[in-house]
Every structure is written in C-alpha cells, then in structure tokens.
N, CA, C and O atoms as a Tinker XYZ file with bonds, in Angstrom:
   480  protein
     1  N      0.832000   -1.174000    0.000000    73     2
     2  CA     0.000000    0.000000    0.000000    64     1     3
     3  C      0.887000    1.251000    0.000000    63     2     4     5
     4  O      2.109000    1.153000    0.110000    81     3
     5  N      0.297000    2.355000   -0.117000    73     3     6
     6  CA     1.067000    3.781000   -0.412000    64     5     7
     7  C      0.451000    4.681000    0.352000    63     6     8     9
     8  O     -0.747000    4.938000    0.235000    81     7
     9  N      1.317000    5.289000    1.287000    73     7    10
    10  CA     0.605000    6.093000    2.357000    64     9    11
    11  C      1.697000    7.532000    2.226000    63    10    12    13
    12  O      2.903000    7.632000    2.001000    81    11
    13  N      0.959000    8.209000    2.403000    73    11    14
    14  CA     1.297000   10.047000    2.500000    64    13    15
    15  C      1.582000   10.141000    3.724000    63    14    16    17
    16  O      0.767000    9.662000    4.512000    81    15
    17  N      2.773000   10.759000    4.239000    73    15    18
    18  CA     3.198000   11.214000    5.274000    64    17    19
    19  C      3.535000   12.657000    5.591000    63    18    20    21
    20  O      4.522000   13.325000    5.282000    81    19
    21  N      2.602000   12.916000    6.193000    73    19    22
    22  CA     2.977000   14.573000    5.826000    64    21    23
    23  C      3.431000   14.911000    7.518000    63    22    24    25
    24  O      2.994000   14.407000    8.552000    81    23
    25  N      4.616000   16.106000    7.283000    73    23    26
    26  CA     4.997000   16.520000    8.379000    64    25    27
    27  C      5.567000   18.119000    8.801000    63    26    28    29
    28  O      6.645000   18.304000    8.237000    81    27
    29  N      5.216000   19.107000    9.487000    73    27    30
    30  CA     5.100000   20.488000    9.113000    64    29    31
    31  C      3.689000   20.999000    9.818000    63    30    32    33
    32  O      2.838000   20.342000   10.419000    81    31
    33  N      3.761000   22.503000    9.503000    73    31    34
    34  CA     2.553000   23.108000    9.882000    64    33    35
    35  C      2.363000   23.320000   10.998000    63    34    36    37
    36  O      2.938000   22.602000   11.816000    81    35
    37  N      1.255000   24.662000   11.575000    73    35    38
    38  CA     1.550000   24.902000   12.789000    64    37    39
    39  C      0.825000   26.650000   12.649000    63    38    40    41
    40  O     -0.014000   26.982000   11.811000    81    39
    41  N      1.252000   27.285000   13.399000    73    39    42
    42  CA     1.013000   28.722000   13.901000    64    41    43
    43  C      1.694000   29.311000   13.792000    63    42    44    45
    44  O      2.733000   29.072000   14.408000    81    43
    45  N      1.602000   30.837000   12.705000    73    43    46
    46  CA     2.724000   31.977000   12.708000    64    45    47
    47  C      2.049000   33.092000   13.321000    63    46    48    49
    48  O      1.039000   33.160000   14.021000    81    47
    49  N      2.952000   34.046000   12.832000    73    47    50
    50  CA     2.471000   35.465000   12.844000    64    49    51
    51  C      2.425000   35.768000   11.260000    63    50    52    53
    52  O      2.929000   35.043000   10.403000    81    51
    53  N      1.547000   37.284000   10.966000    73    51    54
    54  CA     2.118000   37.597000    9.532000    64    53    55
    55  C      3.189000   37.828000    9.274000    63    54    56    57
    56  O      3.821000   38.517000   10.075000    81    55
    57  N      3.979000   37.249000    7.795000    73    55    58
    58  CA     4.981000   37.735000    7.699000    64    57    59
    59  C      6.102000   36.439000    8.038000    63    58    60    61
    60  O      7.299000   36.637000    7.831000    81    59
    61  N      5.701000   35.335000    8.480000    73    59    62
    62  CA     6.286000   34.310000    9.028000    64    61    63
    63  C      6.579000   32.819000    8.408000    63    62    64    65
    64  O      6.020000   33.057000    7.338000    81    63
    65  N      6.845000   32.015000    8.319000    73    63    66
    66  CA     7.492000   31.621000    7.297000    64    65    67
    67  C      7.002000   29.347000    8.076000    63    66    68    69
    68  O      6.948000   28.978000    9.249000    81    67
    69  N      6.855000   28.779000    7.221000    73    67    70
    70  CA     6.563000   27.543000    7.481000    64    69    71
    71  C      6.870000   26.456000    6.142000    63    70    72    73
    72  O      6.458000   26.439000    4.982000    81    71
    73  N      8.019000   25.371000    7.111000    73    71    74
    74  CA     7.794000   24.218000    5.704000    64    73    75
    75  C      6.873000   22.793000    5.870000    63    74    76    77
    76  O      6.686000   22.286000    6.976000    81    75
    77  N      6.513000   22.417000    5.038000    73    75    78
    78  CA     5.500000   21.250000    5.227000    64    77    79
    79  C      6.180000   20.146000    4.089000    63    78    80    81
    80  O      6.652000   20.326000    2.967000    81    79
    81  N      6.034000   19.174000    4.758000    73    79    82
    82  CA     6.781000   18.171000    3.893000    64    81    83
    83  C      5.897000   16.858000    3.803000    63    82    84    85
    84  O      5.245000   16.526000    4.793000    81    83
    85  N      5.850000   15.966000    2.431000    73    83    86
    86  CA     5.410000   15.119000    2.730000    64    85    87
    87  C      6.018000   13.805000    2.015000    63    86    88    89
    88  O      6.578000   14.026000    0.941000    81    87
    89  N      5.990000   12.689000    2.389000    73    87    90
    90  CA     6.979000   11.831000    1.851000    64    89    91
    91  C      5.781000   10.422000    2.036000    63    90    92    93
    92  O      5.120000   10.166000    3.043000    81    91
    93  N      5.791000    9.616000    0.616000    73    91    94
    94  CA     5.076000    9.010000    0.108000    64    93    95
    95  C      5.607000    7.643000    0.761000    63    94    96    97
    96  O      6.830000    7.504000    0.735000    81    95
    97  N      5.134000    7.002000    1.125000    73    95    98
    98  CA     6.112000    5.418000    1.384000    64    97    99
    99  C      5.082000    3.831000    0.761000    63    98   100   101
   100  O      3.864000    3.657000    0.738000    81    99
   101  N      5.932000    3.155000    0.443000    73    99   102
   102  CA     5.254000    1.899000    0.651000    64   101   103
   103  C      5.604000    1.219000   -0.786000    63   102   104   105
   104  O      6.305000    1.975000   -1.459000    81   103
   105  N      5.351000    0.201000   -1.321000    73   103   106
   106  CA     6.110000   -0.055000   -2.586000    64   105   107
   107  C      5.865000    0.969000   -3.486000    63   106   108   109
   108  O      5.122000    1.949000   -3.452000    81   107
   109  N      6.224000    0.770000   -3.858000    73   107   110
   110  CA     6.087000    2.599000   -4.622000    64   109   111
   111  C      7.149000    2.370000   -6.284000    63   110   112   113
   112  O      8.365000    2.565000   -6.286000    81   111
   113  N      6.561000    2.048000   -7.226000    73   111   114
   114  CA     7.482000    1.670000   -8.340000    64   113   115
   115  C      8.164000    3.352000   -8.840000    63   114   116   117
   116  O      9.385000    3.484000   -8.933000    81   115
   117  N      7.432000    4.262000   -9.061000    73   115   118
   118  CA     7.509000    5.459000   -9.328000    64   117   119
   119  C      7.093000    6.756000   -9.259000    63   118   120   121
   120  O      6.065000    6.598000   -9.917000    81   119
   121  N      7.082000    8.212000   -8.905000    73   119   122
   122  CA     6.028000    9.187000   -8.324000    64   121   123
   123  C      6.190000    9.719000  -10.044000    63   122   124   125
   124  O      7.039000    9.480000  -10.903000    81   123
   125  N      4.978000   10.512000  -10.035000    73   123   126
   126  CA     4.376000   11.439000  -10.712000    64   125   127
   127  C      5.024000   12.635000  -10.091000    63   126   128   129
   128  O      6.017000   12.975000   -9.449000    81   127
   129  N      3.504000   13.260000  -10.836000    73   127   130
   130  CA     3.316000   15.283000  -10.327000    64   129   131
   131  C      2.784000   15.136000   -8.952000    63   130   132   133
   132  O      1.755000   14.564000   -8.591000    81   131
   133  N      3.548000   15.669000   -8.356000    73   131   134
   134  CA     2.981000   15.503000   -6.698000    64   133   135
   135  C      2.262000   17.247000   -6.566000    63   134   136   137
   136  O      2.620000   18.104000   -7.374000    81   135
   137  N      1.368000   17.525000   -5.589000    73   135   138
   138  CA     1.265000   19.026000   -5.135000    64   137   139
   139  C      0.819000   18.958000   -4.060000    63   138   140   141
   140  O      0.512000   17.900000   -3.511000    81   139
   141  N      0.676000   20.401000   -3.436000    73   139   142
   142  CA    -0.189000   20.725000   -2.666000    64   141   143
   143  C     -1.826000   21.340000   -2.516000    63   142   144   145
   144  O     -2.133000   22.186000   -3.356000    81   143
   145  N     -2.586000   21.063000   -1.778000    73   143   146
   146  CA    -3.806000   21.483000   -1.479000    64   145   147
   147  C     -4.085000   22.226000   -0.407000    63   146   148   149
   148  O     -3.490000   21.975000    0.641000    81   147
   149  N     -5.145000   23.396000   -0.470000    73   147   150
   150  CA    -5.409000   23.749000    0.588000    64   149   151
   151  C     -7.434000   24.251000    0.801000    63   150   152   153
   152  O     -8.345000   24.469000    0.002000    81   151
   153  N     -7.303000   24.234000    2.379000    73   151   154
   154  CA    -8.910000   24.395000    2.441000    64   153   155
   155  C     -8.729000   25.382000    3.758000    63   154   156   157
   156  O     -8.293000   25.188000    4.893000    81   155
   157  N     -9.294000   26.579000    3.042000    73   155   158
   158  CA    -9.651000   27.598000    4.301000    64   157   159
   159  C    -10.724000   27.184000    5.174000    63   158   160   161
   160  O    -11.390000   26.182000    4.914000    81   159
   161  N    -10.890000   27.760000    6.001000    73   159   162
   162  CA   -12.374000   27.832000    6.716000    64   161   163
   163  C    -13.132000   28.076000    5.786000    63   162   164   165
   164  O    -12.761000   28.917000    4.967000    81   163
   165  N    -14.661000   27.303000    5.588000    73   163   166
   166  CA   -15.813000   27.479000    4.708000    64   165   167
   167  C    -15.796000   27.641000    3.618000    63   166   168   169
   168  O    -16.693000   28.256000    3.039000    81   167
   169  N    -14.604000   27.053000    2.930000    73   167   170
   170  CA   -13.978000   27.795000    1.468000    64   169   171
   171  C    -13.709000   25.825000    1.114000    63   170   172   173
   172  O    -13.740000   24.898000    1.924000    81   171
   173  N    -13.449000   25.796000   -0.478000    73   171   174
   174  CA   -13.378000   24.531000   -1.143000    64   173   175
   175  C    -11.638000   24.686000   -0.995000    63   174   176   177
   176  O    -10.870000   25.556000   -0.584000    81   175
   177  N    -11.535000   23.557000   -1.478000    73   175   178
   178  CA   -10.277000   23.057000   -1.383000    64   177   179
   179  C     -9.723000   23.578000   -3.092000    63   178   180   181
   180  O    -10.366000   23.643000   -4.140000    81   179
   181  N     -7.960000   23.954000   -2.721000    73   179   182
   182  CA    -7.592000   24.931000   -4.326000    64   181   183
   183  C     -6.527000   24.367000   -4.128000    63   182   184   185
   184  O     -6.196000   23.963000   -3.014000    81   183
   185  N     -5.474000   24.189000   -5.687000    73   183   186
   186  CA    -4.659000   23.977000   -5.505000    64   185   187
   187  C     -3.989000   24.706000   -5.234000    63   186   188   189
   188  O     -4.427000   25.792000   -5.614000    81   187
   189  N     -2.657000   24.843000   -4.525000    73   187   190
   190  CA    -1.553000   25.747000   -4.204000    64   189   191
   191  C     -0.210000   25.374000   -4.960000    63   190   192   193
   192  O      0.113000   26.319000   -5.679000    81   191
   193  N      0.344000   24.715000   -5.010000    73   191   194
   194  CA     1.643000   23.986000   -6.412000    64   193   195
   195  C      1.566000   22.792000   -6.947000    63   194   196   197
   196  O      0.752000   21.877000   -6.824000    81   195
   197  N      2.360000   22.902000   -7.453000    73   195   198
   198  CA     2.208000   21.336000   -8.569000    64   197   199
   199  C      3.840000   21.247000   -9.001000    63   198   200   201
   200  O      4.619000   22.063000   -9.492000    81   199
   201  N      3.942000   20.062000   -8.636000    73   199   202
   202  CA     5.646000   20.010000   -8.854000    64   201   203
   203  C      5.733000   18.729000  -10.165000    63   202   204   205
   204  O      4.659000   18.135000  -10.263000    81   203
   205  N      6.997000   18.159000  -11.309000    73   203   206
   206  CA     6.679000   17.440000  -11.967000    64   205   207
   207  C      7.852000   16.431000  -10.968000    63   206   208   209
   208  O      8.337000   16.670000   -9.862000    81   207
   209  N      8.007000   15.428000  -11.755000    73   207   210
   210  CA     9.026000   14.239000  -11.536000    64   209   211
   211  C     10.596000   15.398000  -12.252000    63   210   212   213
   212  O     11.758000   15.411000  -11.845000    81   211
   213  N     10.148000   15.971000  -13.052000    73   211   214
   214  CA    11.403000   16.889000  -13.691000    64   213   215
   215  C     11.324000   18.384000  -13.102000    63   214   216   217
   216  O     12.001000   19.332000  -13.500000    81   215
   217  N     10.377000   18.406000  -12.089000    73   215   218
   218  CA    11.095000   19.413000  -11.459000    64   217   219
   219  C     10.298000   20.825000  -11.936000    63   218   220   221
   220  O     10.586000   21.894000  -11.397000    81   219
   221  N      9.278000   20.735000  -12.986000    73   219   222
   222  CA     8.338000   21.841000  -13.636000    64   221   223
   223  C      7.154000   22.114000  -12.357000    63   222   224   225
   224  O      6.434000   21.467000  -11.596000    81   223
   225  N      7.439000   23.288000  -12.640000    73   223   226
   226  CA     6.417000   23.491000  -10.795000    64   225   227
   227  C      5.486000   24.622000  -11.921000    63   226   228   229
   228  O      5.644000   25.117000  -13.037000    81   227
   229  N      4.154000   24.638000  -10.486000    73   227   230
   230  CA     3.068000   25.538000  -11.455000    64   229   231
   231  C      1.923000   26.029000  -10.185000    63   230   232   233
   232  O      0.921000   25.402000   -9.838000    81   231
   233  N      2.394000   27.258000   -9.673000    73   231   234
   234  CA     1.404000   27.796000   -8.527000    64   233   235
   235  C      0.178000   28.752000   -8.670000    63   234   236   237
   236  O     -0.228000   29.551000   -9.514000    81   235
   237  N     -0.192000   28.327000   -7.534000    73   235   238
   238  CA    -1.142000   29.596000   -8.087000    64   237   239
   239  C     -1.225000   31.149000   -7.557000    63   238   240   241
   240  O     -0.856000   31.518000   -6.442000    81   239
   241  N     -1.684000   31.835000   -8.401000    73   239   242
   242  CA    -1.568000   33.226000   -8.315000    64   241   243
   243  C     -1.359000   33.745000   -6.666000    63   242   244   245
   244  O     -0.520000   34.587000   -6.344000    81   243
   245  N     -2.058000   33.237000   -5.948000    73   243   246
   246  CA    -1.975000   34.134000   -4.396000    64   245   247
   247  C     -1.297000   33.506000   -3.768000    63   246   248   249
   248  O     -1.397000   33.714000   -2.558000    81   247
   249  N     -0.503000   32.674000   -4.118000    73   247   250
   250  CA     0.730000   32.366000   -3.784000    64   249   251
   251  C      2.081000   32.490000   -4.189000    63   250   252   253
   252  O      3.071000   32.375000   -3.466000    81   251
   253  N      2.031000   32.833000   -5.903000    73   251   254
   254  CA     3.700000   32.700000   -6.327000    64   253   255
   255  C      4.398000   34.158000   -6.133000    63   254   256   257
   256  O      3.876000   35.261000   -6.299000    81   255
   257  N      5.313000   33.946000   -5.857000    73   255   258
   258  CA     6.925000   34.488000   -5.174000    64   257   259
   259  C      6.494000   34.458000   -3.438000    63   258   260   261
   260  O      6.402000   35.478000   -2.755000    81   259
   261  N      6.351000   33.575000   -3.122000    73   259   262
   262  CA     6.068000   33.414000   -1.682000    64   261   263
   263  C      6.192000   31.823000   -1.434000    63   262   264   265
   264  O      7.138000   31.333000   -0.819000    81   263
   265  N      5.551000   31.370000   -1.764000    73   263   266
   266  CA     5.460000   29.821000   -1.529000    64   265   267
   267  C      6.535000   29.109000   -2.902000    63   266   268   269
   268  O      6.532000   29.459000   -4.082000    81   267
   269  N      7.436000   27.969000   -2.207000    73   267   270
   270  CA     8.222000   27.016000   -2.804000    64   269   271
   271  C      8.250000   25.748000   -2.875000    63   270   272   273
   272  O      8.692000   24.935000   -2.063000    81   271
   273  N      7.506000   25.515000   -4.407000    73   271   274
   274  CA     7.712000   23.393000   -3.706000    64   273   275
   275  C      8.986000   22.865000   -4.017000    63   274   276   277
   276  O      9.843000   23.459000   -4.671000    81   275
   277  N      9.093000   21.698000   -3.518000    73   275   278
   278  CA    10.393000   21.142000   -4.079000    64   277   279
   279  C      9.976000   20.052000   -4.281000    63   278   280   281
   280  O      8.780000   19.822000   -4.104000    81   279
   281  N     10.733000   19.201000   -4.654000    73   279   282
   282  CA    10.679000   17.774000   -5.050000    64   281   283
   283  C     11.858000   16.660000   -4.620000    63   282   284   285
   284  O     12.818000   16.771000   -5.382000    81   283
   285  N     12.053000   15.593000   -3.585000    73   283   286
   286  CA    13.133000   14.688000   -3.541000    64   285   287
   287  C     12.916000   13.682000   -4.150000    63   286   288   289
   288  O     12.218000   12.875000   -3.536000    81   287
   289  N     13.412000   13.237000   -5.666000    73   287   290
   290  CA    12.987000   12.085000   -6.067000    64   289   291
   291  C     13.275000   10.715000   -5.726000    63   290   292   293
   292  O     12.490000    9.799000   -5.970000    81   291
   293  N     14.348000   10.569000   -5.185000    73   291   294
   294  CA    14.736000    9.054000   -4.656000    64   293   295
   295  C     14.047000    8.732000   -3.109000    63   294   296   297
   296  O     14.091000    7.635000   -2.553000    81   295
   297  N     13.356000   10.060000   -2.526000    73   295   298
   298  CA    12.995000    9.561000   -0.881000    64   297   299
   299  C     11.604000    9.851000   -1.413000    63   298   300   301
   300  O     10.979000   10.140000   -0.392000    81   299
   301  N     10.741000    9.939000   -2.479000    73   299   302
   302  CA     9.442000   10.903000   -2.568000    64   301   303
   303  C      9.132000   11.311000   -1.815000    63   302   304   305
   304  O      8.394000   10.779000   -0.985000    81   303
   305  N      9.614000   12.567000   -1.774000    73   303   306
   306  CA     9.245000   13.519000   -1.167000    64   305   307
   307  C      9.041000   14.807000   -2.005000    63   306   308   309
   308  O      9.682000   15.177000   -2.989000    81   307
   309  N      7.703000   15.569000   -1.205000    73   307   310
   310  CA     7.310000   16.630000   -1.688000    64   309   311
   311  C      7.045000   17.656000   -0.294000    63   310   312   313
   312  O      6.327000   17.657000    0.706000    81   311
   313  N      8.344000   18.702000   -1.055000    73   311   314
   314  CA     8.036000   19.839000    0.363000    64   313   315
   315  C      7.543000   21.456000   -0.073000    63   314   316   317
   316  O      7.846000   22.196000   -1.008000    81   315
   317  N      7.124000   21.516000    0.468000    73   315   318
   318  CA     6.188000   23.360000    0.757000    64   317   319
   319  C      7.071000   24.474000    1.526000    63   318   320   321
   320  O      6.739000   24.427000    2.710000    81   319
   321  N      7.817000   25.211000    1.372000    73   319   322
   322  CA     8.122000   26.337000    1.908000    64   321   323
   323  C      6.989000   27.523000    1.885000    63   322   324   325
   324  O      6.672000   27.998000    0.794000    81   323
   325  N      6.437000   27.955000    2.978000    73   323   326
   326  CA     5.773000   28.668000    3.133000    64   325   327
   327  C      6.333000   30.290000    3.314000    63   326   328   329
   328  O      6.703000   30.313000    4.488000    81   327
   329  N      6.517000   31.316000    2.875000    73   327   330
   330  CA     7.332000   32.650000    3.631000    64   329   331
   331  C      6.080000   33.536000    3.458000    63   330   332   333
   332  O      5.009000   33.268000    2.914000    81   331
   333  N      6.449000   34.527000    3.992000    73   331   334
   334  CA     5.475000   35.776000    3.815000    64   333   335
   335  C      4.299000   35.798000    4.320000    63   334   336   337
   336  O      3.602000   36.811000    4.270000    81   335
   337  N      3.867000   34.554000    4.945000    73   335   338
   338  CA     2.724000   34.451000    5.532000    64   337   339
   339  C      1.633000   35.299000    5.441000    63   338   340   341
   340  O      2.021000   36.312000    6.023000    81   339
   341  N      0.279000   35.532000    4.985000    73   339   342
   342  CA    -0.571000   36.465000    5.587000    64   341   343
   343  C     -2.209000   35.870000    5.994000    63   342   344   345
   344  O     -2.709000   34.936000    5.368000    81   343
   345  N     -2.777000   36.431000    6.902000    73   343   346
   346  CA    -4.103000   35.258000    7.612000    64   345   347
   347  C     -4.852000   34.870000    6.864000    63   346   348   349
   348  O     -5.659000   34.062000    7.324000    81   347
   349  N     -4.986000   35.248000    5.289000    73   347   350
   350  CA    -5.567000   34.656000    3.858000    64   349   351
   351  C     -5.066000   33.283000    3.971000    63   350   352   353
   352  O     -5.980000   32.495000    3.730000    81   351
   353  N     -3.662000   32.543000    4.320000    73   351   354
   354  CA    -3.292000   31.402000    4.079000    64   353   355
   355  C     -3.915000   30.455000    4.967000    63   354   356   357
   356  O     -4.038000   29.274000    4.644000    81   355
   357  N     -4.305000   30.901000    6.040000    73   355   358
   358  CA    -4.564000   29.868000    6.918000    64   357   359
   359  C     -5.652000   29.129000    6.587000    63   358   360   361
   360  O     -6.686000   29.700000    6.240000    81   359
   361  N     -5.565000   27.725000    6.650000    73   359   362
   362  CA    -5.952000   26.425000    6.160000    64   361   363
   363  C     -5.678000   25.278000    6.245000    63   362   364   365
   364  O     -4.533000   25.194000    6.689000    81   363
   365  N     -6.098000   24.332000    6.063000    73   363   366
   366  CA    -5.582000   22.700000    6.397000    64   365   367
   367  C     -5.045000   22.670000    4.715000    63   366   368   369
   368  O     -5.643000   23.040000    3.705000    81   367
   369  N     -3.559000   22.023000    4.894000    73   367   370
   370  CA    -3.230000   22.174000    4.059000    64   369   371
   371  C     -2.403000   20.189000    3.646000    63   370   372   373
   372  O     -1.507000   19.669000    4.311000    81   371
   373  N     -3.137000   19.530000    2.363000    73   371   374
   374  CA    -2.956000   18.444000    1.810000    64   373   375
   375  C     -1.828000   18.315000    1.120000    63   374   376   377
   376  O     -1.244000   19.352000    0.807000    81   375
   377  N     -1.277000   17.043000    0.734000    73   375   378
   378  CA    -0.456000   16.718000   -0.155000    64   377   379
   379  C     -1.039000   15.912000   -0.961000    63   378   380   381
   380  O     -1.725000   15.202000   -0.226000    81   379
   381  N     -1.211000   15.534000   -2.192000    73   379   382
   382  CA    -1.462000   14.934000   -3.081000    64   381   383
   383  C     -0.596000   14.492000   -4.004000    63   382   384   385
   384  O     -0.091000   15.343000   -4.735000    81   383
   385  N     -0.187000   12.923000   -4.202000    73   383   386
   386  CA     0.651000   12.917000   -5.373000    64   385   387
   387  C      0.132000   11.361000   -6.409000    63   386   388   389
   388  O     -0.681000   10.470000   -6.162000    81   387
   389  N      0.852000   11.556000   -7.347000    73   387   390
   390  CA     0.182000   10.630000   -8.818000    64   389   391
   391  C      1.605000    9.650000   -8.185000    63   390   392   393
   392  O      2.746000   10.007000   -7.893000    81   391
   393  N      0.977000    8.393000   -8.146000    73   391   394
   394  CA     2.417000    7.293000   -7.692000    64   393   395
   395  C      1.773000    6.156000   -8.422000    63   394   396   397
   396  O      0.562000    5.971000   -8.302000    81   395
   397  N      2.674000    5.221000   -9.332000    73   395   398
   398  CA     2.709000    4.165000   -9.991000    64   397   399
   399  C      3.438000    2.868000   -8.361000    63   398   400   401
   400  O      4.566000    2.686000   -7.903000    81   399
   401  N      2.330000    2.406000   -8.083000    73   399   402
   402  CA     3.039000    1.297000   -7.406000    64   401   403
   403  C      3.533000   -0.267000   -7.978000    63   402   404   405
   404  O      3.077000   -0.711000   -9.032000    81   403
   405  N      4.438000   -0.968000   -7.211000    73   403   406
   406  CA     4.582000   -1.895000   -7.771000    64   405   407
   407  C      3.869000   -2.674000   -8.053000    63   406   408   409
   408  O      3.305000   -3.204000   -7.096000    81   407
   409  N      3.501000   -3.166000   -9.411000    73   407   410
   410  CA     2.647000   -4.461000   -9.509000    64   409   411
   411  C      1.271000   -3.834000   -9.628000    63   410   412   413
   412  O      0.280000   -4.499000   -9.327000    81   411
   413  N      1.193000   -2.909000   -9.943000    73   411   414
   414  CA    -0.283000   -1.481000   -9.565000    64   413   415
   415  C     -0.703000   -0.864000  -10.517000    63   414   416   417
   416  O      0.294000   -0.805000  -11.237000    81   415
   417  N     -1.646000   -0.259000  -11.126000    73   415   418
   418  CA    -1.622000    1.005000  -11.984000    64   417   419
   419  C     -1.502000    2.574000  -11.504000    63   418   420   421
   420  O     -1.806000    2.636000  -10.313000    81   419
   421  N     -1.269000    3.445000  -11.871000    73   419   422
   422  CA    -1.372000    4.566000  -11.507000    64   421   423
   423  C     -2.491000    5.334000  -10.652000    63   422   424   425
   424  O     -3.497000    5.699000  -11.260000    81   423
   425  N     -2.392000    5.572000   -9.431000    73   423   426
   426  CA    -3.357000    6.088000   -8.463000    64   425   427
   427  C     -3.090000    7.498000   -8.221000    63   426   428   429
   428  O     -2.354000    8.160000   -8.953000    81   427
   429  N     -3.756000    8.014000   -7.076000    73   427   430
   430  CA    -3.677000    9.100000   -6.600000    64   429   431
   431  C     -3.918000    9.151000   -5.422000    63   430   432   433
   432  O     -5.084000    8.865000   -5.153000    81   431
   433  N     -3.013000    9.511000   -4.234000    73   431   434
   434  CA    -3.031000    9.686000   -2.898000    64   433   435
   435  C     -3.057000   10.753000   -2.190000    63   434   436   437
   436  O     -2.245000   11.650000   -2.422000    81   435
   437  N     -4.096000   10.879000   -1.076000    73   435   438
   438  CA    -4.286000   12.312000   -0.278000    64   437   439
   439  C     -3.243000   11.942000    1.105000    63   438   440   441
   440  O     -3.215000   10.770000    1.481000    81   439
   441  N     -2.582000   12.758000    1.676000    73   439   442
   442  CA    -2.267000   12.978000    3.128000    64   441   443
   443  C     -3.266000   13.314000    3.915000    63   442   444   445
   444  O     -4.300000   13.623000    3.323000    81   443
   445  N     -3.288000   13.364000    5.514000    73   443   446
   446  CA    -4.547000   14.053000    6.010000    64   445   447
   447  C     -4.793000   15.066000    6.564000    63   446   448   449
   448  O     -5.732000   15.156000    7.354000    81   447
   449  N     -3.661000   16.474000    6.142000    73   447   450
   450  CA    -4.170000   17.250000    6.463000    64   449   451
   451  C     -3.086000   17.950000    7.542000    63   450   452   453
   452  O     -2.808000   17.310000    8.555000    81   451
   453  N     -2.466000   19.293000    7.312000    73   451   454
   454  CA    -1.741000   19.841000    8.063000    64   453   455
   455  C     -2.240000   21.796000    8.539000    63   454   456   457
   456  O     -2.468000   22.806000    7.872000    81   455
   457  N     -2.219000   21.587000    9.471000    73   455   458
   458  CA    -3.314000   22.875000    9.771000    64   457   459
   459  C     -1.959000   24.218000    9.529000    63   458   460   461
   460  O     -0.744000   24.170000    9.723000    81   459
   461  N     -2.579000   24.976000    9.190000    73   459   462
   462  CA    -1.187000   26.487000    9.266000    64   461   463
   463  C     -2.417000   27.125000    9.281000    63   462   464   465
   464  O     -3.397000   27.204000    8.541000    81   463
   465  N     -1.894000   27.756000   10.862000    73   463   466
   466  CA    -3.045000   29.173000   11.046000    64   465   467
   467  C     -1.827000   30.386000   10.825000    63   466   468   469
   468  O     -0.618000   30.157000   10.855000    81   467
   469  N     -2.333000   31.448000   10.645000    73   467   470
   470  CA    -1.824000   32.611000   10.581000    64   469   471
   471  C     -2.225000   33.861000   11.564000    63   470   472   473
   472  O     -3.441000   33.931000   11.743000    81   471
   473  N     -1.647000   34.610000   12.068000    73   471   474
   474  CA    -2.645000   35.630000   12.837000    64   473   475
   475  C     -1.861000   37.190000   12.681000    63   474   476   477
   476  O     -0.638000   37.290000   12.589000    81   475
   477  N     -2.573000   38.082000   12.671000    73   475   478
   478  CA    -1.676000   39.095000   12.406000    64   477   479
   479  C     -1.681000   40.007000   13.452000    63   478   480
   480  O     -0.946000   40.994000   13.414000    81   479
C-alpha cells in the first residue's frame, strides 16, 4: 500500500514563514506530479503547487513568489516552503501525489491534512 506522510505546519504570525513536507512510502514503483492542497475555513479546497518528476512546478496566483515546492525524487518527497505568511493562508493544508506502485496502476493519494493558522 502507499501512504502520504505529511509533516510540518503549525502557527505563525504575519509575515512568518513555514515548511511542510510530505513523503510518500510503501512499494512505490515510481512518483508522478505531486502538489499541494489547501482548504480555508468554509472555502473549497484549491490547488496551491504542482511540482513534476522533472522538477516543472506551477502555482497559483496568491501564492507565487512566496510559496516554494520542491521535489526529492529518490525519498518521494514533496516539500512546501511557506514565507510571507498572511491570515488569507490559513488552512488545512494536503499533499497529493500521482504514484505508480509496484505491480499497480497509476493512483492518486491524499495525506490528512496539516493545519497552518496565521494571525496578524
């Protein structure tokens, strides 16, 4: 099986800075486009980045030049640098990634969820 491990998140101030990481485990033949998700209070869930296996990242607007994904391909891992913080961000914030397991077809896996409040 293939489980999301996400680890990160927490409480700033504005202006404050958070990384969230999440690392895929379990037979695992190969990762995809991994990203992140997020869900404000009373608000749907949006994406926030999208990273490739090569490293092509793709954010969205109220986040880019602030937020950084990265990508570790041999540990799958997918991490979030958060900077600049402002109380717009605060949200439970997902990892999602496309993973080919062994012996498997291509799925898609959620983490469960890492809270970043903000307060100003």
């Amino acid at each position: 099986q293939v489980h999301m491990e996400e680890s990160g998140g927490g409480s700033v101030q504005s202006g404050g800075s958070l990384k969230l990481s999440c690392r895929a485990s379990g037979r695992i033949q190969t990762i995809g486009d991994m990203s992140w998700y997020r869900q404000p209070p009373g608000k749907q869930r949006e994406l926030v980045a999208m990273i490739s296996p090569i490293h092509s990242t793709t954010y969205a607007d109220s986040v880019k030049g602030r937020f950084t994904i990265s990508m570790n391909n041999p540990t799958s891992t997918v991490s979030l640098q958060l900077n600049s913080l402002e109380p717009e961000d605060t949200a439970v914030y997902f990892c999602h990634g496309k993973i080919l397991p062994i012996e498997a077809d291509w799925s898609e896996f959620w983490g469960q969820g890492l809270q970043v409040t903000v307060s100003s």
